[in-house]
PDB file of C-alpha atoms in Angstrom:
ATOM      1  CA  MET M1053     -21.407  26.411  25.992  1.00  0.00           C
ATOM      2  CA  ARG M1054     -22.062  22.816  25.004  1.00  0.00           C
ATOM      3  CA  THR M1055     -24.782  22.171  22.448  1.00  0.00           C
ATOM      4  CA  PRO M1056     -27.456  19.499  23.152  1.00  0.00           C
ATOM      5  CA  ARG M1057     -25.950  17.308  20.405  1.00  0.00           C
ATOM      6  CA  ARG M1058     -22.457  17.561  21.915  1.00  0.00           C
ATOM      7  CA  ARG M1059     -23.789  16.755  25.407  1.00  0.00           C
ATOM      8  CA  THR M1060     -25.561  13.697  23.996  1.00  0.00           C
ATOM      9  CA  ARG M1061     -22.367  12.443  22.332  1.00  0.00           C
ATOM     10  CA  MET M1062     -20.435  12.889  25.583  1.00  0.00           C
ATOM     11  CA  LEU M1063     -23.066  11.001  27.583  1.00  0.00           C
ATOM     12  CA  LEU M1064     -23.020   8.112  25.110  1.00  0.00           C
ATOM     13  CA  ALA M1065     -19.220   7.933  25.286  1.00  0.00           C
ATOM     14  CA  VAL M1066     -19.322   7.843  29.102  1.00  0.00           C
ATOM     15  CA  LEU M1067     -22.021   5.172  29.043  1.00  0.00           C
ATOM     16  CA  ALA M1068     -20.035   2.967  26.661  1.00  0.00           C
ATOM     17  CA  ALA M1069     -16.901   3.362  28.789  1.00  0.00           C
ATOM     18  CA  CYS M1070     -18.826   2.365  31.898  1.00  0.00           C
ATOM     19  CA  LEU M1071     -20.126  -0.747  30.176  1.00  0.00           C
ATOM     20  CA  LEU M1072     -16.579  -1.831  29.359  1.00  0.00           C
ATOM     21  CA  LEU M1073     -15.493  -1.268  32.957  1.00  0.00           C
ATOM     22  CA  LEU M1074     -18.325  -3.281  34.464  1.00  0.00           C
ATOM     23  CA  PRO M1075     -17.365  -6.680  35.889  1.00  0.00           C
ATOM     24  CA  ALA M1076     -17.842  -9.330  33.224  1.00  0.00           C
ATOM     25  CA  THR M1077     -20.350 -11.092  35.472  1.00  0.00           C
ATOM     26  CA  ALA M1078     -22.582  -8.063  35.894  1.00  0.00           C
ATOM     27  CA  PRO M1079     -26.128  -8.788  34.655  1.00  0.00           C
ATOM     28  CA  THR M1080     -27.575  -6.459  32.036  1.00  0.00           C
ATOM     29  CA  ALA M1081     -31.196  -5.929  31.175  1.00  0.00           C
ATOM     30  CA  ASP M1082     -30.747  -6.585  27.453  1.00  0.00           C
ATOM     31  CA  ALA M1083     -28.450  -9.610  27.781  1.00  0.00           C
ATOM     32  CA  LYS M1084     -29.408 -12.458  25.477  1.00  0.00           C
ATOM     33  CA  LEU M1085     -27.725 -15.096  27.629  1.00  0.00           C
ATOM     34  CA  SER M1086     -28.936 -16.144  31.061  1.00  0.00           C
ATOM     35  CA  SER M1087     -26.698 -15.825  34.124  1.00  0.00           C
ATOM     36  CA  LYS M1088     -26.127 -19.580  34.049  1.00  0.00           C
ATOM     37  CA  GLU M1089     -25.172 -19.552  30.357  1.00  0.00           C
ATOM     38  CA  TRP M1090     -22.848 -16.597  30.852  1.00  0.00           C
ATOM     39  CA  LYS M1091     -21.107 -18.209  33.811  1.00  0.00           C
ATOM     40  CA  ALA M1092     -20.550 -21.351  31.745  1.00  0.00           C
ATOM     41  CA  LEU M1093     -18.951 -19.240  28.987  1.00  0.00           C
ATOM     42  CA  GLN M1094     -16.700 -17.536  31.527  1.00  0.00           C
ATOM     43  CA  GLU M1095     -15.506 -20.887  32.856  1.00  0.00           C
ATOM     44  CA  ARG M1096     -14.856 -22.112  29.338  1.00  0.00           C
ATOM     45  CA  TYR M1097     -12.951 -18.912  28.591  1.00  0.00           C
ATOM     46  CA  LYS M1098     -10.619 -19.553  31.540  1.00  0.00           C
ATOM     47  CA  VAL M1099      -9.877 -23.028  30.203  1.00  0.00           C
ATOM     48  CA  LEU M1100      -9.203 -21.991  26.601  1.00  0.00           C
ATOM     49  CA  PHE M1101      -7.473 -18.628  26.660  1.00  0.00           C
ATOM     50  CA  GLY M1102      -3.985 -17.812  27.851  1.00  0.00           C
ATOM     51  CA  LYS M1103      -2.542 -20.960  26.311  1.00  0.00           C
ATOM     52  CA  ARG M1104      -2.174 -22.481  22.863  1.00  0.00           C
ATOM     53  CA  GLY M1105      -4.379 -25.054  21.244  1.00  0.00           C
ATOM     54  CA  GLU M1106      -8.095 -25.711  20.704  1.00  0.00           C
ATOM     55  CA  THR M1107      -8.231 -22.798  18.283  1.00  0.00           C
ATOM     56  CA  LYS M1108     -11.562 -23.820  16.753  1.00  0.00           C
ATOM     57  CA  ALA M1109     -13.074 -24.009  20.225  1.00  0.00           C
ATOM     58  CA  LYS M1110     -11.740 -20.508  20.928  1.00  0.00           C
ATOM     59  CA  ALA M1111     -13.391 -19.146  17.780  1.00  0.00           C
ATOM     60  CA  GLU M1112     -16.679 -20.857  18.622  1.00  0.00           C
ATOM     61  CA  LEU M1113     -16.636 -19.490  22.165  1.00  0.00           C
ATOM     62  CA  ILE M1114     -16.155 -15.953  20.869  1.00  0.00           C
ATOM     63  CA  LYS M1115     -19.212 -16.354  18.627  1.00  0.00           C
ATOM     64  CA  GLN M1116     -21.259 -17.342  21.662  1.00  0.00           C
ATOM     65  CA  VAL M1117     -19.883 -14.443  23.706  1.00  0.00           C
ATOM     66  CA  ALA M1118     -20.646 -11.973  20.899  1.00  0.00           C
ATOM     67  CA  SER M1119     -24.233 -13.217  20.732  1.00  0.00           C
ATOM     68  CA  ASP M1120     -24.831 -11.718  24.181  1.00  0.00           C
ATOM     69  CA  GLY M1121     -24.478  -8.252  22.635  1.00  0.00           C
ATOM     70  CA  THR M1122     -23.783  -6.392  25.866  1.00  0.00           C
ATOM     71  CA  GLY M1123     -20.990  -4.590  27.704  1.00  0.00           C
ATOM     72  CA  ARG M1124     -19.897  -7.735  29.502  1.00  0.00           C
ATOM     73  CA  ALA M1125     -19.483  -9.451  26.140  1.00  0.00           C
ATOM     74  CA  TRP M1126     -17.425  -6.562  24.761  1.00  0.00           C
ATOM     75  CA  ARG M1127     -15.104  -6.675  27.749  1.00  0.00           C
ATOM     76  CA  LEU M1128     -14.591 -10.426  27.520  1.00  0.00           C
ATOM     77  CA  MET M1129     -13.841 -10.207  23.785  1.00  0.00           C
ATOM     78  CA  LYS M1130     -11.289  -7.473  24.462  1.00  0.00           C
ATOM     79  CA  ASP M1131      -9.648  -9.602  27.171  1.00  0.00           C
ATOM     80  CA  ALA M1132      -9.681 -12.624  24.875  1.00  0.00           C
ATOM     81  CA  LEU M1133      -7.857 -10.747  22.122  1.00  0.00           C
ATOM     82  CA  VAL M1134      -5.198  -9.489  24.543  1.00  0.00           C
ATOM     83  CA  ALA M1135      -4.657 -13.045  25.802  1.00  0.00           C
ATOM     84  CA  GLN M1136      -4.555 -14.400  22.262  1.00  0.00           C
ATOM     85  CA  VAL M1137      -1.892 -11.986  21.002  1.00  0.00           C
ATOM     86  CA  GLN M1138       0.273 -13.034  23.950  1.00  0.00           C
ATOM     87  CA  THR M1139      -0.156 -16.681  22.961  1.00  0.00           C
ATOM     88  CA  LEU M1140       0.737 -15.793  19.377  1.00  0.00           C
ATOM     89  CA  ALA M1141       3.890 -14.014  20.516  1.00  0.00           C
ATOM     90  CA  THR M1142       4.955 -17.051  22.535  1.00  0.00           C
ATOM     91  CA  VAL M1143       4.562 -19.405  19.582  1.00  0.00           C
ATOM     92  CA  GLN M1144       6.341 -16.935  17.277  1.00  0.00           C
ATOM     93  CA  LYS M1145       9.279 -16.730  19.680  1.00  0.00           C
ATOM     94  CA  GLU M1146       9.566 -20.507  19.944  1.00  0.00           C
ATOM     95  CA  LEU M1147       9.457 -20.802  16.165  1.00  0.00           C
ATOM     96  CA  ALA M1148      12.141 -18.142  15.748  1.00  0.00           C
ATOM     97  CA  ASN M1149      14.372 -19.872  18.292  1.00  0.00           C
ATOM     98  CA  ALA M1150      13.960 -23.269  16.645  1.00  0.00           C
ATOM     99  CA  ALA M1151      14.611 -21.846  13.185  1.00  0.00           C
ATOM    100  CA  GLY M1152      17.634 -19.966  14.469  1.00  0.00           C
ATOM    101  CA  GLU M1153      19.132 -23.115  15.976  1.00  0.00           C
ATOM    102  CA  GLN M1154      18.400 -24.990  12.759  1.00  0.00           C
ATOM    103  CA  GLY M1155      20.214 -22.323  10.758  1.00  0.00           C
ATOM    104  CA  GLU M1156      23.279 -22.497  13.000  1.00  0.00           C
ATOM    105  CA  ILE M1157      23.545 -26.271  12.623  1.00  0.00           C
ATOM    106  CA  VAL M1158      23.142 -26.037   8.845  1.00  0.00           C
ATOM    107  CA  LYS M1159      25.879 -23.379   8.721  1.00  0.00           C
ATOM    108  CA  GLN M1160      28.222 -25.541  10.799  1.00  0.00           C
ATOM    109  CA  GLY M1161      27.513 -28.680   8.797  1.00  0.00           C
ATOM    110  CA  ILE M1162      28.571 -27.475   5.346  1.00  0.00           C
ATOM    111  CA  LYS M1163      31.182 -30.239   5.223  1.00  0.00           C
ATOM    112  CA  GLY M1164      28.933 -32.829   6.835  1.00  0.00           C
ATOM    113  CA  TYR M1165      27.008 -33.386  10.059  1.00  0.00           C
ATOM    114  CA  THR M1166      27.836 -35.363  13.153  1.00  0.00           C
ATOM    115  CA  ALA M1167      25.355 -37.971  14.322  1.00  0.00           C
ATOM    116  CA  ASP M1168      24.188 -35.626  17.086  1.00  0.00           C
ATOM    117  CA  GLN M1169      23.662 -32.799  14.615  1.00  0.00           C
ATOM    118  CA  GLU M1170      21.642 -35.024  12.284  1.00  0.00           C
ATOM    119  CA  ASN M1171      19.421 -36.139  15.151  1.00  0.00           C
ATOM    120  CA  ARG M1172      18.963 -32.581  16.340  1.00  0.00           C
ATOM    121  CA  LEU M1173      18.077 -31.392  12.827  1.00  0.00           C
ATOM    122  CA  LYS M1174      15.424 -34.088  12.535  1.00  0.00           C
ATOM    123  CA  ALA M1175      13.955 -33.031  15.874  1.00  0.00           C
ATOM    124  CA  LEU M1176      14.052 -29.351  14.891  1.00  0.00           C
ATOM    125  CA  ASN M1177      12.394 -30.028  11.533  1.00  0.00           C
ATOM    126  CA  ALA M1178       9.530 -31.786  13.304  1.00  0.00           C
ATOM    127  CA  GLU M1179       9.307 -29.031  15.927  1.00  0.00           C
ATOM    128  CA  ILE M1180       9.247 -26.278  13.307  1.00  0.00           C
ATOM    129  CA  GLU M1181       6.572 -28.091  11.297  1.00  0.00           C
ATOM    130  CA  GLN M1182       4.359 -28.348  14.395  1.00  0.00           C
ATOM    131  CA  LEU M1183       5.003 -24.740  15.432  1.00  0.00           C
ATOM    132  CA  ASP M1184       4.042 -23.561  11.933  1.00  0.00           C
ATOM    133  CA  LYS M1185       0.717 -25.390  12.322  1.00  0.00           C
ATOM    134  CA  ASP M1186       0.228 -24.013  15.828  1.00  0.00           C
ATOM    135  CA  LEU M1187       0.925 -20.485  14.638  1.00  0.00           C
ATOM    136  CA  ALA M1188      -1.545 -20.753  11.762  1.00  0.00           C
ATOM    137  CA  GLY M1189      -4.259 -21.987  14.124  1.00  0.00           C
ATOM    138  CA  GLU M1190      -3.622 -19.300  16.729  1.00  0.00           C
ATOM    139  CA  ARG M1191      -3.691 -16.608  14.033  1.00  0.00           C
ATOM    140  CA  GLU M1192      -7.034 -17.935  12.850  1.00  0.00           C
ATOM    141  CA  ALA M1193      -8.420 -17.748  16.387  1.00  0.00           C
ATOM    142  CA  ALA M1194      -7.124 -14.199  16.802  1.00  0.00           C
ATOM    143  CA  GLY M1195      -8.776 -13.274  13.508  1.00  0.00           C
ATOM    144  CA  ALA M1196     -12.103 -14.596  14.755  1.00  0.00           C
ATOM    145  CA  ILE M1197     -11.890 -12.360  17.825  1.00  0.00           C
ATOM    146  CA  VAL M1198     -10.977  -9.328  15.719  1.00  0.00           C
ATOM    147  CA  ASP M1199     -13.942 -10.030  13.424  1.00  0.00           C
ATOM    148  CA  ALA M1200     -16.279 -10.202  16.421  1.00  0.00           C
ATOM    149  CA  ILE M1201     -15.025  -6.858  17.749  1.00  0.00           C
ATOM    150  CA  VAL M1202     -15.293  -5.281  14.298  1.00  0.00           C
ATOM    151  CA  ALA M1203     -18.891  -6.488  14.078  1.00  0.00           C
ATOM    152  CA  GLY M1204     -19.620  -4.781  17.393  1.00  0.00           C
ATOM    153  CA  PRO M1205     -20.380  -1.086  17.994  1.00  0.00           C
ATOM    154  CA  GLU M1206     -17.895   1.498  16.748  1.00  0.00           C
ATOM    155  CA  LYS M1207     -17.822   3.040  20.220  1.00  0.00           C
ATOM    156  CA  LEU M1208     -16.226  -0.168  21.520  1.00  0.00           C
ATOM    157  CA  ARG M1209     -13.344   0.209  19.076  1.00  0.00           C
ATOM    158  CA  GLU M1210     -12.957   3.889  19.901  1.00  0.00           C
ATOM    159  CA  ILE M1211     -12.568   3.035  23.587  1.00  0.00           C
ATOM    160  CA  ILE M1212     -10.049   0.264  22.868  1.00  0.00           C
ATOM    161  CA  LEU M1213      -7.957   2.638  20.753  1.00  0.00           C
ATOM    162  CA  LYS M1214      -8.163   5.396  23.356  1.00  0.00           C
ATOM    163  CA  GLN M1215      -6.946   3.036  26.079  1.00  0.00           C
ATOM    164  CA  ALA M1216      -4.145   1.787  23.830  1.00  0.00           C
ATOM    165  CA  LYS M1217      -2.924   5.307  23.104  1.00  0.00           C
ATOM    166  CA  SER M1218      -2.484   5.990  26.822  1.00  0.00           C
ATOM    167  CA  SER M1219      -0.999   2.582  27.656  1.00  0.00           C
ATOM    168  CA  LYS M1220       2.420   2.114  29.255  1.00  0.00           C
ATOM    169  CA  PRO M1221       5.338   0.796  27.140  1.00  0.00           C
ATOM    170  CA  THR M1222       5.064  -2.535  28.977  1.00  0.00           C
ATOM    171  CA  ASP M1223       1.407  -2.915  27.947  1.00  0.00           C
ATOM    172  CA  TRP M1224       2.356  -4.231  24.504  1.00  0.00           C
ATOM    173  CA  PRO M1225      -0.340  -6.970  24.465  1.00  0.00           C
ATOM    174  CA  PHE M1226      -3.084  -4.365  24.681  1.00  0.00           C
ATOM    175  CA  ARG M1227      -1.541  -2.213  21.942  1.00  0.00           C
ATOM    176  CA  ALA M1228      -1.116  -5.335  19.802  1.00  0.00           C
ATOM    177  CA  ALA M1229      -4.792  -6.162  20.272  1.00  0.00           C
ATOM    178  CA  ALA M1230      -5.808  -2.593  19.459  1.00  0.00           C
ATOM    179  CA  VAL M1231      -3.719  -2.341  16.301  1.00  0.00           C
ATOM    180  CA  ALA M1232      -5.050  -5.705  15.110  1.00  0.00           C
ATOM    181  CA  VAL M1233      -8.554  -4.252  15.312  1.00  0.00           C
ATOM    182  CA  ALA M1234      -7.443  -0.972  13.711  1.00  0.00           C
ATOM    183  CA  ALA M1235      -5.941  -2.834  10.758  1.00  0.00           C
ATOM    184  CA  LYS M1236      -9.340  -4.404  10.114  1.00  0.00           C
ATOM    185  CA  THR M1237     -11.239  -1.101  10.237  1.00  0.00           C
ATOM    186  CA  THR M1238      -9.089   1.215   8.132  1.00  0.00           C
ATOM    187  CA  GLY M1239     -12.203   3.005   6.913  1.00  0.00           C
ATOM    188  CA  GLU M1240     -12.652   4.530  10.378  1.00  0.00           C
ATOM    189  CA  LYS M1241     -10.537   7.651  10.852  1.00  0.00           C
ATOM    190  CA  ASP M1242      -9.316   6.853  14.386  1.00  0.00           C
ATOM    191  CA  SER M1243      -8.374   3.326  13.353  1.00  0.00           C
ATOM    192  CA  TRP M1244      -6.421   4.460  10.308  1.00  0.00           C
ATOM    193  CA  THR M1245      -4.517   7.103  12.271  1.00  0.00           C
ATOM    194  CA  PHE M1246      -3.664   4.641  15.033  1.00  0.00           C
ATOM    195  CA  LEU M1247      -2.591   1.966  12.543  1.00  0.00           C
ATOM    196  CA  MET M1248      -0.348   4.297  10.562  1.00  0.00           C
ATOM    197  CA  ARG M1249       1.415   5.501  13.691  1.00  0.00           C
ATOM    198  CA  THR M1250       1.702   2.156  15.445  1.00  0.00           C
ATOM    199  CA  ILE M1251       2.849  -0.043  12.572  1.00  0.00           C
ATOM    200  CA  SER M1252       5.898   2.134  12.025  1.00  0.00           C
ATOM    201  CA  LYS M1253       6.630   3.730  15.391  1.00  0.00           C
ATOM    202  CA  ASP M1254       5.640   1.346  18.188  1.00  0.00           C
ATOM    203  CA  ALA M1255       8.784   0.318  20.062  1.00  0.00           C
ATOM    204  CA  ASP M1256       7.747  -3.341  20.389  1.00  0.00           C
ATOM    205  CA  PRO M1257       8.092  -5.532  17.269  1.00  0.00           C
ATOM    206  CA  ARG M1258       5.350  -7.822  18.581  1.00  0.00           C
ATOM    207  CA  VAL M1259       2.894  -4.967  18.208  1.00  0.00           C
ATOM    208  CA  ARG M1260       4.000  -4.264  14.633  1.00  0.00           C
ATOM    209  CA  ILE M1261       3.670  -7.965  13.808  1.00  0.00           C
ATOM    210  CA  ALA M1262       0.124  -7.960  15.207  1.00  0.00           C
ATOM    211  CA  ALA M1263      -0.771  -5.264  12.697  1.00  0.00           C
ATOM    212  CA  LEU M1264       0.752  -7.322   9.885  1.00  0.00           C
ATOM    213  CA  ASP M1265      -1.153 -10.430  10.956  1.00  0.00           C
ATOM    214  CA  THR M1266      -4.445  -8.612  10.361  1.00  0.00           C
ATOM    215  CA  LEU M1267      -3.245  -6.944   7.155  1.00  0.00           C
ATOM    216  CA  ALA M1268      -2.414 -10.427   5.847  1.00  0.00           C
ATOM    217  CA  THR M1269      -6.111 -10.860   5.009  1.00  0.00           C
ATOM    218  CA  ALA M1270      -7.095  -7.219   4.447  1.00  0.00           C
ATOM    219  CA  GLU M1271      -9.029  -6.402   1.294  1.00  0.00           C
ATOM    220  CA  SER M1272      -7.634  -2.905   0.781  1.00  0.00           C
ATOM    221  CA  LYS M1273      -4.940  -0.462   1.934  1.00  0.00           C
ATOM    222  CA  TRP M1274      -2.565  -3.277   2.856  1.00  0.00           C
ATOM    223  CA  GLU M1275       0.031  -3.410   0.074  1.00  0.00           C
ATOM    224  CA  ASP M1276       2.147  -0.340   0.840  1.00  0.00           C
ATOM    225  CA  LEU M1277       1.876  -0.883   4.580  1.00  0.00           C
ATOM    226  CA  VAL M1278       3.219  -4.431   4.332  1.00  0.00           C
ATOM    227  CA  ILE M1279       5.942  -3.492   1.831  1.00  0.00           C
ATOM    228  CA  GLY M1280       6.999  -0.694   4.155  1.00  0.00           C
ATOM    229  CA  ARG M1281       7.757  -3.181   6.929  1.00  0.00           C
ATOM    230  CA  LEU M1282      10.513  -4.726   4.796  1.00  0.00           C
ATOM    231  CA  ALA M1283      12.525  -1.714   5.965  1.00  0.00           C
ATOM    232  CA  ASP M1284      11.656  -2.333   9.616  1.00  0.00           C
ATOM    233  CA  SER M1285      14.410  -2.238  12.228  1.00  0.00           C
ATOM    234  CA  HIS M1286      13.592  -5.737  13.521  1.00  0.00           C
ATOM    235  CA  TRP M1287      14.222  -8.891  11.502  1.00  0.00           C
ATOM    236  CA  SER M1288      11.075 -10.659  12.710  1.00  0.00           C
ATOM    237  CA  VAL M1289       8.853  -7.878  11.360  1.00  0.00           C
ATOM    238  CA  LYS M1290      10.661  -7.989   8.008  1.00  0.00           C
ATOM    239  CA  LEU M1291      10.223 -11.755   7.882  1.00  0.00           C
ATOM    240  CA  ARG M1292       6.483 -11.571   8.598  1.00  0.00           C
ATOM    241  CA  ALA M1293       6.089  -8.934   5.880  1.00  0.00           C
ATOM    242  CA  ALA M1294       7.936 -11.153   3.396  1.00  0.00           C
ATOM    243  CA  GLN M1295       5.707 -14.110   4.272  1.00  0.00           C
ATOM    244  CA  ILE M1296       2.579 -12.055   3.617  1.00  0.00           C
ATOM    245  CA  LEU M1297       3.865 -10.661   0.330  1.00  0.00           C
ATOM    246  CA  GLU M1298       4.763 -14.153  -0.833  1.00  0.00           C
ATOM    247  CA  ALA M1299       1.408 -15.617   0.211  1.00  0.00           C
ATOM    248  CA  ARG M1300      -0.488 -12.812  -1.511  1.00  0.00           C
ATOM    249  CA  LYS M1301       1.665 -13.027  -4.660  1.00  0.00           C
ATOM    250  CA  LEU M1302       2.477  -9.316  -4.769  1.00  0.00           C
ATOM    251  CA  HIS M1303       5.005  -9.032  -7.599  1.00  0.00           C
ATOM    252  CA  LYS M1304       5.642  -5.325  -7.128  1.00  0.00           C
ATOM    253  CA  ALA M1305       7.314  -6.197  -3.816  1.00  0.00           C
ATOM    254  CA  VAL M1306      10.254  -7.939  -5.531  1.00  0.00           C
ATOM    255  CA  PRO M1307      12.611  -4.890  -5.598  1.00  0.00           C
ATOM    256  CA  HIS M1308      11.866  -4.225  -1.940  1.00  0.00           C
ATOM    257  CA  LEU M1309      12.553  -7.854  -1.030  1.00  0.00           C
ATOM    258  CA  ILE M1310      15.904  -7.622  -2.826  1.00  0.00           C
ATOM    259  CA  ASN M1311      16.797  -4.444  -0.923  1.00  0.00           C
ATOM    260  CA  ALA M1312      15.898  -6.118   2.376  1.00  0.00           C
ATOM    261  CA  LEU M1313      18.511  -8.824   1.713  1.00  0.00           C
ATOM    262  CA  THR M1314      21.305  -6.349   2.444  1.00  0.00           C
ATOM    263  CA  GLY M1315      22.760  -7.215   5.845  1.00  0.00           C
ATOM    264  CA  ALA M1316      20.046  -9.815   6.524  1.00  0.00           C
ATOM    265  CA  SER M1317      20.658 -12.544   9.106  1.00  0.00           C
ATOM    266  CA  PRO M1318      20.664 -16.174   7.858  1.00  0.00           C
ATOM    267  CA  ARG M1319      17.085 -16.736   9.096  1.00  0.00           C
ATOM    268  CA  LEU M1320      15.787 -13.549   7.469  1.00  0.00           C
ATOM    269  CA  ALA M1321      17.753 -14.149   4.273  1.00  0.00           C
ATOM    270  CA  GLN M1322      16.179 -17.591   4.016  1.00  0.00           C
ATOM    271  CA  GLY M1323      12.679 -16.122   4.274  1.00  0.00           C
ATOM    272  CA  LEU M1324      13.385 -13.291   1.852  1.00  0.00           C
ATOM    273  CA  GLY M1325      15.018 -15.682  -0.616  1.00  0.00           C
ATOM    274  CA  GLY M1326      12.054 -18.029  -0.430  1.00  0.00           C
ATOM    275  CA  ALA M1327       9.658 -15.174  -1.133  1.00  0.00           C
ATOM    276  CA  LEU M1328      11.735 -13.965  -4.071  1.00  0.00           C
ATOM    277  CA  GLN M1329      11.976 -17.429  -5.545  1.00  0.00           C
ATOM    278  CA  SER M1330       8.255 -18.016  -5.152  1.00  0.00           C
ATOM    279  CA  LEU M1331       7.296 -14.682  -6.732  1.00  0.00           C
ATOM    280  CA  SER M1332       9.743 -15.234  -9.624  1.00  0.00           C
ATOM    281  CA  LEU M1333       8.169 -18.582 -10.451  1.00  0.00           C
ATOM    282  CA  ILE M1334       4.572 -17.358 -10.392  1.00  0.00           C
TER     283      ILE M1334
END
């Protein structure tokens, strides 16, 4: 027999789930934004999300959406984070491809470059520099969305995690969004459990990188998790972990960085070597 307290908890969970499933345009009695203001935000959302660029505008839009404080706002923030992690993955892939091509040309040009190779290297250097800037901006925008979700009700995060746990293997963007939120709320039991499982066992490296992106600015419980990804099965996850360890000046990671050099590809070896050199000089 269910107790009154248990029945109340179940009703609240159902209510929160219903709010997330409502159409984003549905009016709510406690909405702080008018229908006209909300529609304008929706139109702006369509313009900004799903593509790169205008990262500050994305962050500002999310602040305005969060100010509505209702189910429609929660749903739009969730959708925004899913769209943003897909944009991040696209930029990361382009950067990896450009860096890989750069590495191949450098390897071939040990005894000197042809004119075509020199021109291509110049173009790649400029492309990589721009992609690095794009990636930093998109990560900042994703962080703003995560912060907005974290500032929302805990029930919202519980629902996001529950949906992620039952997602299909092809639904990696949603799992990436969920683990990004979990990595920011490690003090919540469900978040910590989901993070620990996903960062090491999710089949898609893009999901594991999403967890690392949030841990890059975490205040606690991040060190061992990031170091652990130096033993990941995918080079891109190892590289992201090395970048974070270098940026956060974690000297105890040096032995692990050295171990990760074994069998590393040229691109990964370059990143690991750079981290080791930086940490040795600090």
